[in-house]
mmCIF file of C-alpha atoms in Angstrom:
data_model
loop_
_atom_site.group_PDB
_atom_site.id
_atom_site.type_symbol
_atom_site.label_atom_id
_atom_site.label_comp_id
_atom_site.label_asym_id
_atom_site.label_seq_id
_atom_site.Cartn_x
_atom_site.Cartn_y
_atom_site.Cartn_z
ATOM 1 C CA UNK A 1 45.305 -240.096 -10.490
ATOM 2 C CA UNK A 2 43.928 -237.201 -8.579
ATOM 3 C CA UNK A 3 41.438 -234.722 -9.870
ATOM 4 C CA UNK A 4 44.231 -231.954 -9.661
ATOM 5 C CA UNK A 5 46.605 -234.197 -11.821
ATOM 6 C CA UNK A 6 43.526 -234.914 -14.050
ATOM 7 C CA UNK A 7 42.772 -231.215 -14.333
ATOM 8 C CA UNK A 8 46.296 -230.229 -15.248
ATOM 9 C CA UNK A 9 46.379 -232.937 -18.290
ATOM 10 C CA UNK A 10 43.563 -230.957 -19.932
ATOM 11 C CA UNK A 11 45.090 -228.373 -22.450
ATOM 12 C CA UNK A 12 45.843 -224.960 -21.038
ATOM 13 C CA UNK A 13 43.234 -223.130 -23.089
ATOM 14 C CA UNK A 14 40.365 -225.417 -21.383
ATOM 15 C CA UNK A 15 41.684 -224.711 -18.137
ATOM 16 C CA UNK A 16 42.005 -220.969 -18.634
ATOM 17 C CA UNK A 17 38.573 -220.850 -20.073
ATOM 18 C CA UNK A 18 37.116 -222.913 -16.939
ATOM 19 C CA UNK A 19 38.982 -220.964 -14.546
ATOM 20 C CA UNK A 20 37.806 -217.453 -16.178
ATOM 21 C CA UNK A 21 34.213 -219.058 -16.215
ATOM 22 C CA UNK A 22 34.128 -219.530 -12.454
ATOM 23 C CA UNK A 23 35.707 -216.468 -11.555
ATOM 24 C CA UNK A 24 33.992 -214.138 -14.015
ATOM 25 C CA UNK A 25 30.593 -215.510 -12.864
ATOM 26 C CA UNK A 26 31.333 -215.385 -9.262
ATOM 27 C CA UNK A 27 33.253 -212.282 -8.883
ATOM 28 C CA UNK A 28 32.721 -210.250 -12.180
ATOM 29 C CA UNK A 29 34.630 -209.622 -15.221
ATOM 30 C CA UNK A 30 36.431 -206.326 -14.130
ATOM 31 C CA UNK A 31 37.209 -207.529 -10.492
ATOM 32 C CA UNK A 32 38.921 -210.698 -11.976
ATOM 33 C CA UNK A 33 42.550 -210.198 -12.873
ATOM 34 C CA UNK A 34 44.653 -212.237 -15.229
ATOM 35 C CA UNK A 35 46.877 -213.502 -12.161
ATOM 36 C CA UNK A 36 43.687 -214.898 -10.501
ATOM 37 C CA UNK A 37 42.733 -216.795 -13.551
ATOM 38 C CA UNK A 38 46.269 -218.015 -14.387
ATOM 39 C CA UNK A 39 46.522 -219.165 -10.654
ATOM 40 C CA UNK A 40 43.303 -221.135 -10.601
ATOM 41 C CA UNK A 41 43.979 -222.710 -14.018
ATOM 42 C CA UNK A 42 47.487 -223.706 -12.707
ATOM 43 C CA UNK A 43 49.167 -222.128 -15.761
ATOM 44 C CA UNK A 44 51.785 -219.712 -16.385
ATOM 45 C CA UNK A 45 50.639 -216.195 -17.427
ATOM 46 C CA UNK A 46 52.495 -216.806 -20.833
ATOM 47 C CA UNK A 47 50.064 -219.529 -21.417
ATOM 48 C CA UNK A 48 47.254 -217.110 -21.242
ATOM 49 C CA UNK A 49 48.852 -214.935 -23.787
ATOM 50 C CA UNK A 50 49.688 -217.945 -25.912
ATOM 51 C CA UNK A 51 46.070 -218.749 -25.933
ATOM 52 C CA UNK A 52 44.269 -215.282 -25.828
ATOM 53 C CA UNK A 53 45.547 -212.085 -27.263
ATOM 54 C CA UNK A 54 44.275 -210.272 -24.249
ATOM 55 C CA UNK A 55 41.891 -210.193 -21.471
ATOM 56 C CA UNK A 56 38.999 -208.991 -23.843
ATOM 57 C CA UNK A 57 39.760 -211.804 -26.083
ATOM 58 C CA UNK A 58 39.403 -214.298 -22.951
ATOM 59 C CA UNK A 59 36.164 -212.481 -22.043
ATOM 60 C CA UNK A 60 34.691 -212.955 -25.574
ATOM 61 C CA UNK A 61 35.622 -216.581 -25.398
ATOM 62 C CA UNK A 62 34.226 -217.013 -21.954
ATOM 63 C CA UNK A 63 30.859 -215.500 -23.566
ATOM 64 C CA UNK A 64 31.046 -217.642 -26.551
ATOM 65 C CA UNK A 65 31.400 -220.541 -24.210
ATOM 66 C CA UNK A 66 28.412 -219.468 -22.078
ATOM 67 C CA UNK A 67 26.257 -219.134 -25.151
ATOM 68 C CA UNK A 68 27.399 -222.720 -26.355
ATOM 69 C CA UNK A 69 26.519 -224.035 -22.824
ATOM 70 C CA UNK A 70 23.046 -222.726 -22.969
ATOM 71 C CA UNK A 71 22.588 -223.949 -26.409
ATOM 72 C CA UNK A 72 23.365 -227.358 -25.288
ATOM 73 C CA UNK A 73 20.896 -227.150 -22.294
ATOM 74 C CA UNK A 74 18.240 -226.107 -24.885
ATOM 75 C CA UNK A 75 18.982 -228.780 -27.347
ATOM 76 C CA UNK A 76 18.713 -231.419 -24.594
ATOM 77 C CA UNK A 77 15.412 -230.121 -23.463
ATOM 78 C CA UNK A 78 14.220 -229.893 -27.149
ATOM 79 C CA UNK A 79 14.794 -233.464 -27.468
ATOM 80 C CA UNK A 80 12.083 -234.302 -25.219
ATOM 81 C CA UNK A 81 9.659 -231.583 -26.453
ATOM 82 C CA UNK A 82 6.461 -232.616 -28.220
ATOM 83 C CA UNK A 83 5.458 -229.987 -30.613
ATOM 84 C CA UNK A 84 6.011 -226.116 -30.688
ATOM 85 C CA UNK A 85 4.408 -225.271 -27.637
ATOM 86 C CA UNK A 86 6.758 -227.600 -25.669
ATOM 87 C CA UNK A 87 9.487 -226.103 -27.769
ATOM 88 C CA UNK A 88 8.932 -222.637 -26.678
ATOM 89 C CA UNK A 89 8.879 -224.006 -22.806
ATOM 90 C CA UNK A 90 12.158 -225.897 -23.489
ATOM 91 C CA UNK A 91 13.690 -222.327 -23.831
ATOM 92 C CA UNK A 92 12.479 -221.518 -20.240
ATOM 93 C CA UNK A 93 13.581 -225.007 -19.151
ATOM 94 C CA UNK A 94 17.013 -224.401 -20.373
ATOM 95 C CA UNK A 95 17.466 -221.212 -18.327
ATOM 96 C CA UNK A 96 16.147 -222.999 -15.270
ATOM 97 C CA UNK A 97 18.736 -225.502 -15.737
ATOM 98 C CA UNK A 98 21.403 -223.196 -15.840
ATOM 99 C CA UNK A 99 20.077 -221.651 -12.684
ATOM 100 C CA UNK A 100 20.111 -224.873 -11.037
ATOM 101 C CA UNK A 101 23.861 -225.414 -11.663
ATOM 102 C CA UNK A 102 25.910 -225.397 -8.376
ATOM 103 C CA UNK A 103 27.626 -222.193 -8.335
ATOM 104 C CA UNK A 104 30.369 -221.673 -5.948
ATOM 105 C CA UNK A 105 28.961 -218.206 -4.487
ATOM 106 C CA UNK A 106 25.333 -218.965 -5.622
ATOM 107 C CA UNK A 107 23.172 -218.305 -8.465
ATOM 108 C CA UNK A 108 23.654 -214.609 -9.904
ATOM 109 C CA UNK A 109 21.437 -214.437 -12.867
ATOM 110 C CA UNK A 110 22.423 -214.560 -16.407
ATOM 111 C CA UNK A 111 26.063 -214.772 -16.890
ATOM 112 C CA UNK A 112 26.035 -213.165 -20.209
ATOM 113 C CA UNK A 113 24.010 -210.378 -18.940
ATOM 114 C CA UNK A 114 26.314 -209.699 -15.776
ATOM 115 C CA UNK A 115 29.327 -209.504 -18.148
ATOM 116 C CA UNK A 116 27.634 -207.120 -20.671
ATOM 117 C CA UNK A 117 26.520 -204.904 -17.748
ATOM 118 C CA UNK A 118 30.337 -204.434 -17.014
ATOM 119 C CA UNK A 119 31.406 -203.992 -20.485
ATOM 120 C CA UNK A 120 31.775 -200.423 -22.096
ATOM 121 C CA UNK A 121 29.279 -199.390 -24.895
ATOM 122 C CA UNK A 122 30.663 -200.544 -28.170
ATOM 123 C CA UNK A 123 32.567 -203.465 -26.658
ATOM 124 C CA UNK A 124 32.811 -206.596 -28.793
ATOM 125 C CA UNK A 125 31.465 -208.664 -25.815
ATOM 126 C CA UNK A 126 28.267 -206.844 -25.739
ATOM 127 C CA UNK A 127 27.712 -207.840 -29.299
ATOM 128 C CA UNK A 128 28.140 -211.462 -28.358
ATOM 129 C CA UNK A 129 25.606 -211.192 -25.526
ATOM 130 C CA UNK A 130 23.252 -209.439 -27.825
ATOM 131 C CA UNK A 131 23.695 -211.786 -30.450
ATOM 132 C CA UNK A 132 22.765 -214.678 -27.909
ATOM 133 C CA UNK A 133 19.739 -212.816 -26.740
ATOM 134 C CA UNK A 134 18.367 -212.284 -30.315
ATOM 135 C CA UNK A 135 18.955 -216.015 -31.058
ATOM 136 C CA UNK A 136 16.994 -217.150 -28.147
ATOM 137 C CA UNK A 137 14.176 -214.909 -29.114
ATOM 138 C CA UNK A 138 14.682 -216.064 -32.784
ATOM 139 C CA UNK A 139 14.434 -219.707 -31.459
ATOM 140 C CA UNK A 140 11.097 -218.741 -29.732
ATOM 141 C CA UNK A 141 9.691 -217.303 -33.005
ATOM 142 C CA UNK A 142 10.512 -220.402 -34.876
ATOM 143 C CA UNK A 143 8.349 -222.443 -32.378
ATOM 144 C CA UNK A 144 5.548 -219.786 -32.452
ATOM 145 C CA UNK A 145 5.434 -219.798 -36.220
ATOM 146 C CA UNK A 146 4.757 -223.477 -36.229
ATOM 147 C CA UNK A 147 2.073 -222.908 -33.474
ATOM 148 C CA UNK A 148 0.329 -220.028 -35.399
ATOM 149 C CA UNK A 149 0.940 -220.960 -38.966
ATOM 150 C CA UNK A 150 0.095 -218.011 -41.369
ATOM 151 C CA UNK A 151 0.439 -215.499 -38.612
ATOM 152 C CA UNK A 152 4.091 -214.361 -38.510
ATOM 153 C CA UNK A 153 3.419 -210.985 -37.035
ATOM 154 C CA UNK A 154 1.718 -212.669 -34.185
ATOM 155 C CA UNK A 155 4.485 -214.984 -33.734
ATOM 156 C CA UNK A 156 7.023 -212.267 -33.575
ATOM 157 C CA UNK A 157 5.061 -210.100 -31.097
ATOM 158 C CA UNK A 158 4.519 -213.120 -28.915
ATOM 159 C CA UNK A 159 8.167 -214.069 -28.961
ATOM 160 C CA UNK A 160 9.194 -210.644 -27.760
ATOM 161 C CA UNK A 161 6.694 -210.770 -24.952
ATOM 162 C CA UNK A 162 8.050 -214.219 -23.971
ATOM 163 C CA UNK A 163 11.446 -212.776 -24.422
ATOM 164 C CA UNK A 164 10.882 -209.958 -22.171
ATOM 165 C CA UNK A 165 9.043 -212.178 -19.584
ATOM 166 C CA UNK A 166 12.180 -214.537 -19.529
ATOM 167 C CA UNK A 167 14.508 -211.833 -19.253
ATOM 168 C CA UNK A 168 12.576 -210.147 -16.290
ATOM 169 C CA UNK A 169 12.537 -213.622 -14.631
ATOM 170 C CA UNK A 170 16.234 -214.181 -14.993
ATOM 171 C CA UNK A 171 17.008 -210.725 -13.421
ATOM 172 C CA UNK A 172 14.659 -211.251 -10.501
ATOM 173 C CA UNK A 173 16.202 -214.935 -10.133
ATOM 174 C CA UNK A 174 19.685 -213.492 -10.108
ATOM 175 C CA UNK A 175 18.763 -210.979 -7.449
ATOM 176 C CA UNK A 176 17.027 -213.672 -5.200
ATOM 177 C CA UNK A 177 19.619 -216.103 -5.809
ATOM 178 C CA UNK A 178 17.436 -218.955 -7.084
ATOM 179 C CA UNK A 179 15.676 -220.163 -9.950
ATOM 180 C CA UNK A 180 11.943 -219.898 -8.561
ATOM 181 C CA UNK A 181 11.334 -216.829 -10.681
ATOM 182 C CA UNK A 182 12.087 -218.920 -13.625
ATOM 183 C CA UNK A 183 9.426 -221.511 -12.793
ATOM 184 C CA UNK A 184 6.862 -218.785 -12.411
ATOM 185 C CA UNK A 185 7.750 -217.116 -15.785
ATOM 186 C CA UNK A 186 7.445 -220.856 -17.353
ATOM 187 C CA UNK A 187 3.871 -221.375 -15.725
ATOM 188 C CA UNK A 188 3.031 -217.765 -17.122
ATOM 189 C CA UNK A 189 4.274 -218.653 -20.501
ATOM 190 C CA UNK A 190 2.369 -221.851 -20.579
ATOM 191 C CA UNK A 191 -0.858 -219.985 -19.884
ATOM 192 C CA UNK A 192 -0.003 -217.467 -22.484
ATOM 193 C CA UNK A 193 0.604 -220.155 -24.989
ATOM 194 C CA UNK A 194 -2.664 -221.929 -24.262
ATOM 195 C CA UNK A 195 -4.518 -218.628 -24.923
ATOM 196 C CA UNK A 196 -3.167 -218.231 -28.492
#
């Protein structure tokens, strides 16, 4: 069975999400039309509307899938983390793992933030991205609370600092087209953690 035949046996929803993920990341949400997605997925336009109520619904599903994809990378890194310090660094490693994916047109930074930048204020998709970023910071807080028992204010302040470091590194990595900035940010985070 060819790869094309194998791909066509996957449910239409799965193929549509995979095609949307490739096109939204490579070309942007606004520049990617429904016809492009359905053609790449190998489905009729009606299949899209049988699975998603609108393009906005497809965008939200894409954002949810990106979030789950990142959580999977984080959980995999966390499995080998030895203690809360390494747990914090697992967050940075998960972002670096994402940057290392083989993207069709190269690494363009955080797919969630890229999409959010295109969505109007108040769009539900922006809320999905915000929730992801808040969850990432909350994960860092959890590790830091273990590292700094009895100092929750210090843990939250340090988590915010590390979140800003991570987001800045992702923005620069996206502009530069590789994950080197993420490695630098991880090193800076390790130094900061050693000083706590």
